Short mmCIF file of C-alpha atoms and ligand atoms in Angstrom, two decimals:
data_model
loop_
_atom_site.label_atom_id
_atom_site.label_comp_id
_atom_site.label_asym_id
_atom_site.label_seq_id
_atom_site.Cartn_x
_atom_site.Cartn_y
_atom_site.Cartn_z
CA MET O 861 -1.35 86.35 -160.49
CA SER O 862 -3.00 84.43 -162.28
CA PHE O 863 -6.19 85.85 -160.86
CA PHE O 864 -5.26 89.55 -162.70
CA ALA O 865 -4.48 88.31 -165.63
CA THR O 866 -6.85 89.41 -168.59
CA ALA O 867 -4.86 87.36 -171.55
CA GLU O 868 -6.23 83.57 -171.85
CA HIS O 869 -2.71 81.77 -172.11
CA GLU O 870 -1.18 83.34 -169.55
CA MET O 871 -3.89 83.17 -166.84
CA GLU O 872 -3.85 79.19 -168.18
CA ARG O 873 0.65 79.09 -167.28
CA LEU O 874 0.21 80.76 -164.50
CA LYS O 875 -2.24 78.44 -163.43
CA TYR O 876 0.17 75.07 -164.70
CA PHE O 877 2.92 76.79 -162.38
CA ALA O 878 0.45 76.79 -159.47
CA SER O 879 -0.50 73.52 -160.40
CA PRO O 880 1.09 70.01 -158.86
CA GLU O 881 1.50 68.80 -162.87
CA GLY O 882 3.11 72.35 -163.01
CA ARG O 883 5.96 72.52 -160.20
CA ASP O 884 9.19 71.58 -162.08
CA ASP O 885 8.29 73.80 -164.62
CA LEU O 886 8.06 76.60 -162.42
CA TYR O 887 11.25 74.62 -160.70
CA GLN O 888 13.38 75.55 -164.55
CA TYR O 889 11.49 78.85 -165.29
CA ASN O 890 11.82 80.19 -161.65
CA GLN O 891 14.26 78.83 -160.02
CA LYS O 892 16.94 77.84 -162.31
CA GLU O 893 16.86 80.90 -164.64
CA ARG O 894 16.48 83.24 -161.18
CA ARG O 895 14.11 85.38 -163.07
CA THR O 896 13.11 88.19 -160.20
CA VAL O 897 9.83 89.99 -160.05
CA LEU O 898 10.49 92.37 -163.05
CA GLU O 899 11.52 90.01 -164.67
CA VAL O 900 7.93 87.70 -164.41
CA LEU O 901 6.13 90.72 -164.70
CA GLU O 902 7.52 91.83 -168.05
CA ASP O 903 6.91 88.28 -169.37
CA PHE O 904 2.84 87.95 -168.48
CA PRO O 905 2.23 91.57 -169.84
CA SER O 906 -1.21 91.77 -168.95
CA VAL O 907 -1.38 90.53 -165.66
CA GLN O 908 -2.54 94.15 -164.10
CA MET O 909 -1.60 93.75 -160.05
CA PRO O 910 -2.94 96.47 -157.58
CA LEU O 911 0.66 98.02 -156.76
CA GLU O 912 -0.61 97.38 -153.10
CA TRP O 913 -0.53 93.78 -154.01
CA LEU O 914 2.28 93.95 -155.91
CA ILE O 915 4.35 95.61 -152.89
CA GLN O 916 3.05 92.34 -149.80
CA LEU O 917 4.18 90.01 -152.31
CA VAL O 918 7.95 91.59 -152.83
CA PRO O 919 10.04 89.96 -150.85
CA MET O 920 12.27 93.06 -149.18
CA LEU O 921 15.60 92.82 -151.03
CA LYS O 922 18.80 90.97 -148.75
CA THR O 923 21.82 92.50 -147.26
CA ARG O 924 24.36 91.94 -149.03
CA ALA O 925 27.59 91.80 -146.44
CA PHE O 926 31.36 93.08 -147.41
CA SER O 927 35.19 92.61 -146.07
CA ILE O 928 35.97 96.43 -145.50
CA SER O 929 39.67 95.57 -147.05
CA SER O 930 40.98 99.50 -145.83
CA SER O 931 43.33 99.26 -142.90
CA GLN O 932 41.50 102.50 -140.24
CA SER O 933 45.10 104.25 -139.84
CA ALA O 934 46.05 103.75 -143.01
CA HIS O 935 43.03 105.57 -144.48
CA PRO O 936 41.20 107.22 -141.60
CA ASN O 937 37.46 108.08 -141.68
CA GLN O 938 36.92 105.80 -144.79
CA VAL O 939 36.15 102.50 -145.79
CA HIS O 940 37.12 100.74 -149.35
CA LEU O 941 35.77 97.61 -150.62
CA THR O 942 36.71 94.79 -152.76
CA VAL O 943 33.77 94.16 -155.22
CA ASN O 944 33.84 91.15 -157.45
CA VAL O 945 31.27 92.43 -159.93
CA VAL O 946 28.45 88.57 -160.70
CA SER O 947 27.31 87.97 -163.63
CA TRP O 948 26.44 84.29 -165.35
CA THR O 949 24.14 82.74 -168.13
CA THR O 950 21.48 80.20 -167.67
CA PRO O 951 20.90 77.06 -168.80
CA TYR O 952 18.51 79.15 -170.98
CA LYS O 953 21.34 81.53 -171.93
CA ARG O 954 20.27 84.88 -170.24
CA LYS O 955 23.08 86.96 -168.76
CA LYS O 956 21.94 87.58 -165.28
CA LYS O 957 24.58 90.37 -162.96
CA GLY O 958 24.91 90.50 -159.59
CA LEU O 959 21.71 92.86 -158.11
CA CYS O 960 24.42 94.80 -156.08
CA SER O 961 27.85 94.35 -157.44
CA SER O 962 26.95 95.73 -160.83
CA TRP O 963 24.67 98.62 -158.53
CA LEU O 964 28.00 99.68 -157.06
CA ALA O 965 29.95 99.14 -160.34
CA ALA O 966 27.56 101.44 -162.04
CA LEU O 967 28.41 104.07 -159.80
CA ASP O 968 30.16 107.08 -160.84
CA PRO O 969 33.10 107.97 -158.94
CA CYS O 970 33.23 111.56 -158.59
CA GLU O 971 29.35 111.77 -157.53
CA ALA O 972 28.66 111.05 -154.19
CA VAL O 973 25.80 109.29 -153.28
CA SER O 974 24.22 107.76 -150.23
CA ILE O 975 23.69 104.21 -149.37
CA PRO O 976 22.72 102.43 -145.82
CA VAL O 977 25.43 100.87 -143.91
CA TRP O 978 25.40 98.19 -140.63
CA PHE O 979 29.34 97.81 -139.51
CA GLN O 980 28.90 93.97 -138.11
CA LYS O 981 32.00 91.87 -136.25
CA GLY O 982 32.89 89.21 -139.26
CA SER O 983 34.05 86.42 -138.90
CA LEU O 984 38.09 87.34 -138.97
CA PRO O 985 39.34 88.44 -135.46
CA THR O 986 41.59 91.44 -136.03
CA PRO O 987 45.11 89.66 -134.95
CA SER O 988 47.32 90.85 -133.02
CA PRO O 989 50.40 92.86 -134.32
CA SER O 990 52.95 89.76 -132.70
CA LEU O 991 51.19 87.38 -134.08
CA PRO O 992 52.86 85.72 -137.15
CA LEU O 993 50.42 84.99 -139.86
CA ILE O 994 49.69 82.77 -143.13
CA LEU O 995 46.52 84.50 -145.36
CA ILE O 996 45.24 82.73 -148.15
CA GLY O 997 42.77 85.06 -150.16
CA PRO O 998 42.36 84.22 -154.03
CA GLY O 999 40.85 86.93 -155.75
CA THR O 1000 37.86 89.06 -153.35
CA GLY O 1001 39.33 86.97 -150.86
CA CYS O 1002 42.64 89.57 -151.29
CA ALA O 1003 39.95 91.93 -149.39
CA PRO O 1004 40.15 91.68 -145.79
CA PHE O 1005 43.91 89.98 -146.27
CA ARG O 1006 44.85 94.15 -148.12
CA GLY O 1007 43.20 95.35 -143.94
CA PHE O 1008 45.49 93.59 -142.19
CA ILE O 1009 48.73 94.20 -144.29
CA GLU O 1010 48.09 98.17 -144.51
CA GLU O 1011 47.78 98.07 -140.70
CA ARG O 1012 50.75 95.62 -140.29
CA ALA O 1013 52.85 97.64 -142.40
CA MET O 1014 51.41 101.37 -140.07
CA GLN O 1015 52.48 99.44 -136.57
CA SER O 1016 55.84 98.48 -138.93
CA LYS O 1017 56.68 101.89 -138.34
CA THR O 1018 57.07 103.03 -134.71
CA ASN O 1019 57.74 99.36 -132.97
CA SER O 1020 58.88 95.08 -134.45
CA THR O 1021 56.21 93.42 -135.76
CA ALA O 1022 55.13 89.32 -136.75
CA PRO O 1023 56.42 88.24 -140.27
CA ILE O 1024 53.28 87.80 -142.72
CA MET O 1025 52.54 85.01 -145.67
CA PHE O 1026 50.79 85.77 -148.10
CA PHE O 1027 48.90 83.88 -150.77
CA PHE O 1028 46.85 84.94 -153.54
CA GLY O 1029 45.57 84.00 -157.28
CA CYS O 1030 43.58 85.23 -159.81
CA ARG O 1031 42.94 84.30 -163.56
CA ASN O 1032 45.95 86.26 -165.13
CA GLU O 1033 48.87 88.16 -164.12
CA ASP O 1034 47.36 91.00 -166.46
CA ALA O 1035 44.44 91.22 -166.24
CA ASP O 1036 42.60 90.75 -162.63
CA PHE O 1037 46.14 91.07 -159.97
CA LEU O 1038 44.37 92.36 -158.14
CA TYR O 1039 46.54 95.27 -155.70
CA LYS O 1040 49.81 94.21 -157.99
CA ASP O 1041 51.50 97.98 -156.83
CA LEU O 1042 50.38 96.81 -153.16
CA TRP O 1043 51.07 93.59 -152.08
CA LEU O 1044 55.17 93.84 -154.87
CA THR O 1045 55.45 97.36 -152.43
CA HIS O 1046 55.39 95.20 -148.86
CA SER O 1047 57.15 92.30 -149.81
CA GLN O 1048 61.04 94.64 -150.86
CA ASN O 1049 62.58 96.02 -148.64
CA ASN O 1050 61.79 94.43 -145.32
CA GLY O 1051 58.38 94.77 -145.92
CA VAL O 1052 55.75 93.07 -143.64
CA LEU O 1053 55.68 91.19 -146.92
CA SER O 1054 59.29 90.27 -147.13
CA GLU O 1055 61.18 87.24 -147.03
CA ALA O 1056 63.45 88.71 -146.09
CA ASN O 1057 61.20 89.60 -142.17
CA GLY O 1058 60.24 85.98 -142.82
CA GLY O 1059 57.56 86.78 -144.45
CA GLY O 1060 56.39 86.45 -147.65
CA PHE O 1061 53.61 86.83 -151.05
CA TYR O 1062 52.57 84.58 -153.50
CA VAL O 1063 50.34 84.72 -156.49
CA ALA O 1064 49.18 81.59 -158.86
CA PHE O 1065 48.06 82.95 -162.33
CA SER O 1066 45.61 80.16 -162.27
CA ARG O 1067 45.51 80.29 -166.17
CA ASP O 1068 48.43 81.36 -167.12
CA GLN O 1069 49.83 78.32 -168.54
CA PRO O 1070 48.04 75.03 -169.31
CA GLU O 1071 47.64 73.48 -166.55
CA LYS O 1072 45.59 75.23 -163.59
CA VAL O 1073 47.98 76.72 -160.78
CA TYR O 1074 46.28 77.28 -157.62
CA VAL O 1075 46.69 78.76 -154.54
CA GLN O 1076 47.27 75.35 -152.75
CA HIS O 1077 49.88 74.43 -155.33
CA LYS O 1078 51.89 77.93 -154.19
CA MET O 1079 51.86 76.28 -150.60
CA ALA O 1080 53.06 73.30 -150.97
CA GLU O 1081 55.76 75.05 -153.22
CA HIS O 1082 56.17 77.01 -149.91
CA SER O 1083 55.79 73.79 -147.34
CA ARG O 1084 58.46 74.65 -144.87
CA ARG O 1085 58.65 77.89 -144.75
CA ILE O 1086 54.36 77.46 -144.13
CA TRP O 1087 55.17 74.61 -141.74
CA ASN O 1088 58.47 76.25 -139.20
CA LEU O 1089 56.19 79.72 -139.05
CA LEU O 1090 52.97 77.07 -137.78
CA ALA O 1091 55.73 75.73 -135.24
CA GLU O 1092 56.42 79.36 -134.41
CA GLY O 1093 52.51 79.89 -133.33
CA ALA O 1094 50.86 81.79 -136.65
CA ALA O 1095 47.17 81.92 -136.79
CA VAL O 1096 46.20 80.91 -140.91
CA TYR O 1097 43.51 83.55 -142.13
CA ILE O 1098 41.70 82.21 -145.37
CA ALA O 1099 39.37 83.94 -147.06
CA GLY O 1100 37.00 84.42 -150.58
CA SER O 1101 34.76 81.73 -152.41
CA SER O 1102 32.94 79.30 -151.55
CA THR O 1103 32.65 76.39 -154.03
CA LYS O 1104 35.94 74.71 -153.32
CA MET O 1105 38.72 76.78 -151.84
CA PRO O 1106 38.62 76.23 -148.28
CA GLU O 1107 38.32 73.12 -148.40
CA ASP O 1108 41.14 72.85 -151.27
CA VAL O 1109 43.11 74.92 -148.76
CA THR O 1110 42.90 73.33 -145.89
CA SER O 1111 43.54 69.90 -146.92
CA ALA O 1112 47.15 70.96 -148.36
CA PHE O 1113 48.17 72.60 -144.83
CA GLU O 1114 47.35 68.96 -143.83
CA LYS O 1115 49.82 67.42 -146.36
CA ILE O 1116 51.75 69.81 -145.40
CA VAL O 1117 52.08 69.09 -141.35
CA SER O 1118 51.74 66.25 -142.09
CA LYS O 1119 55.29 66.01 -144.68
CA GLU O 1120 57.05 68.63 -142.78
CA ASN O 1121 56.08 67.03 -138.95
CA GLU O 1122 56.49 63.19 -140.17
CA VAL O 1123 53.11 63.08 -139.54
CA SER O 1124 50.04 60.49 -140.25
CA LYS O 1125 47.34 62.26 -142.30
CA ASP O 1126 45.13 61.21 -139.39
CA ASP O 1127 47.81 63.34 -137.31
CA ALA O 1128 48.10 65.58 -139.65
CA VAL O 1129 43.76 67.01 -139.34
CA ARG O 1130 43.42 66.70 -136.02
CA TRP O 1131 47.06 69.48 -135.36
CA ILE O 1132 44.71 71.23 -137.79
CA ARG O 1133 41.43 71.36 -135.32
CA ALA O 1134 43.95 71.57 -132.25
CA LEU O 1135 44.60 75.11 -134.18
CA GLU O 1136 40.86 75.77 -135.38
CA LYS O 1137 40.34 74.77 -131.18
CA CYS O 1138 42.69 77.39 -130.40
CA GLY O 1139 41.25 79.85 -131.93
CA LYS O 1140 44.28 80.03 -135.41
CA TYR O 1141 42.48 78.98 -137.95
CA HIS O 1142 39.63 80.90 -139.77
CA ILE O 1143 37.69 80.68 -142.55
CA GLU O 1144 35.68 83.77 -144.06
CA ALA O 1145 33.83 82.11 -147.29
CA TRP O 1146 30.67 83.60 -149.07
CA SER O 1147 29.30 81.95 -152.76
C1 LIG A 1372 30.80 87.83 -145.27
C2 LIG A 1372 30.63 88.63 -146.33
C3 LIG A 1372 31.60 88.25 -146.33
C4 LIG A 1372 31.92 89.02 -148.67
N1 LIG A 1372 32.76 89.93 -148.76
C5 LIG A 1372 32.69 90.52 -150.05
C6 LIG A 1372 33.96 90.93 -150.92
O1 LIG A 1372 34.96 91.43 -150.18
N2 LIG A 1372 33.96 91.27 -151.86
C7 LIG A 1372 33.17 90.51 -153.33
O2 LIG A 1372 32.86 90.79 -153.61
N3 LIG A 1372 31.38 89.79 -152.15
C8 LIG A 1372 31.94 89.62 -151.13
N4 LIG A 1372 30.85 88.08 -150.64
C9 LIG A 1372 29.58 88.31 -151.33
C10 LIG A 1372 28.51 89.91 -151.08
O3 LIG A 1372 27.82 89.83 -150.19
C11 LIG A 1372 27.05 89.38 -152.18
O4 LIG A 1372 26.86 88.12 -152.11
C12 LIG A 1372 27.68 89.86 -153.53
O5 LIG A 1372 28.40 90.40 -154.47
C13 LIG A 1372 26.70 89.45 -154.99
O6 LIG A 1372 26.18 90.58 -154.73
P1 LIG A 1372 24.91 90.99 -155.83
O7 LIG A 1372 24.02 91.86 -155.23
O8 LIG A 1372 25.77 91.89 -157.24
O9 LIG A 1372 25.03 89.64 -156.67
P2 LIG A 1372 23.30 88.34 -156.85
O10 LIG A 1372 22.06 89.90 -156.88
O11 LIG A 1372 22.78 88.77 -154.83
O12 LIG A 1372 23.00 88.01 -156.81
C14 LIG A 1372 24.22 86.73 -156.18
C15 LIG A 1372 23.29 85.44 -157.02
O13 LIG A 1372 23.15 84.63 -157.78
C16 LIG A 1372 23.76 83.23 -157.75
N5 LIG A 1372 24.39 82.70 -158.80
C17 LIG A 1372 26.11 83.94 -159.30
N6 LIG A 1372 26.93 83.13 -159.79
C18 LIG A 1372 25.71 82.00 -160.52
C19 LIG A 1372 26.49 80.98 -161.83
N7 LIG A 1372 27.71 81.15 -162.36
N8 LIG A 1372 24.99 80.21 -161.62
C20 LIG A 1372 23.56 80.70 -160.75
N9 LIG A 1372 23.65 80.73 -160.19
C21 LIG A 1372 25.05 81.45 -159.91
C22 LIG A 1372 24.29 83.04 -156.32
O14 LIG A 1372 23.72 82.31 -155.55
C23 LIG A 1372 23.48 84.73 -155.22
O15 LIG A 1372 22.57 83.91 -155.07
C24 LIG A 1372 30.63 88.93 -148.85
C25 LIG A 1372 29.96 88.11 -148.66
C26 LIG A 1372 30.26 87.03 -146.76
C27 LIG A 1372 28.56 86.67 -146.88
#
């Protein structure tokens, strides 16, 4: 870029960034602040780069993966997504928005738009109707499980199906309780999430009280029922944020196995590992 800068101070700054001494400042400016190519060009307006250079320098946009959050049987010829609109503040207090999620959120639902889509097999295999399930999906982690639950509700209309226990988490009951009516409907009248059917729906509102309550706390409250379902051969599916959640949830499962099966912590860890080895412990997590 310094080659194409015409203003002296911009050329100097760009040369400094490219030098070994400027490496740390470049890291702060670029990586830490997550500056886009457009933002950099706006910061150095004297740079008049030929279009063909620019096209070669700019990397291809990454594809974004989203879990399908609807069932084909419940919504034929449709694919629903549950998308969190990503936003954050950089170390220099600049407001940033996720590219794809904010673009999707800005679309007008009344206007048709063509979006290129590729379908890929995810890491959560489709469960058979006779497999009891323990699902842990806080936040947009509920996305794949909305599809699972809708699918099982359709299957249960014609055949007997195994129960589902679903643990959901969000910040506040009034703000981000996604698909509240759906979960509550299936929790009643012998629905697929009803306790009467051996299942259950449990929600942790992390910020509705002074102390934080997360899905793993709700799991501990229902420790015995989780163990009973595991002992009946249930499979575990975990989806959502990759930050700390999968680790905390796995640790909660280990504590449940240790307590309810009356085994040591090490044996409980081995028990969960064995579950994973036999294809009954699945995690799909993203940042
Ligand atoms: C298998 C899989 C399934 C997924 N399913 C879903 C789903 O069902 N629903 C869903 O909403 N998402 C899902 N995702 C995540 C999704 O693919 C995108 O990553 C997400 O929507 C953000 O894309 P974006 O273009 O809006 O953000 P981008 O423009 O790509 O920006 C996100 C980037 O910003 C960074 N970032 C975000 N927050 C901060 C912060 N606080 N500080 C610093 N940096 C930050 C991240 O590291 C990331 O690199 C899934 C991902 C995978 C891999």
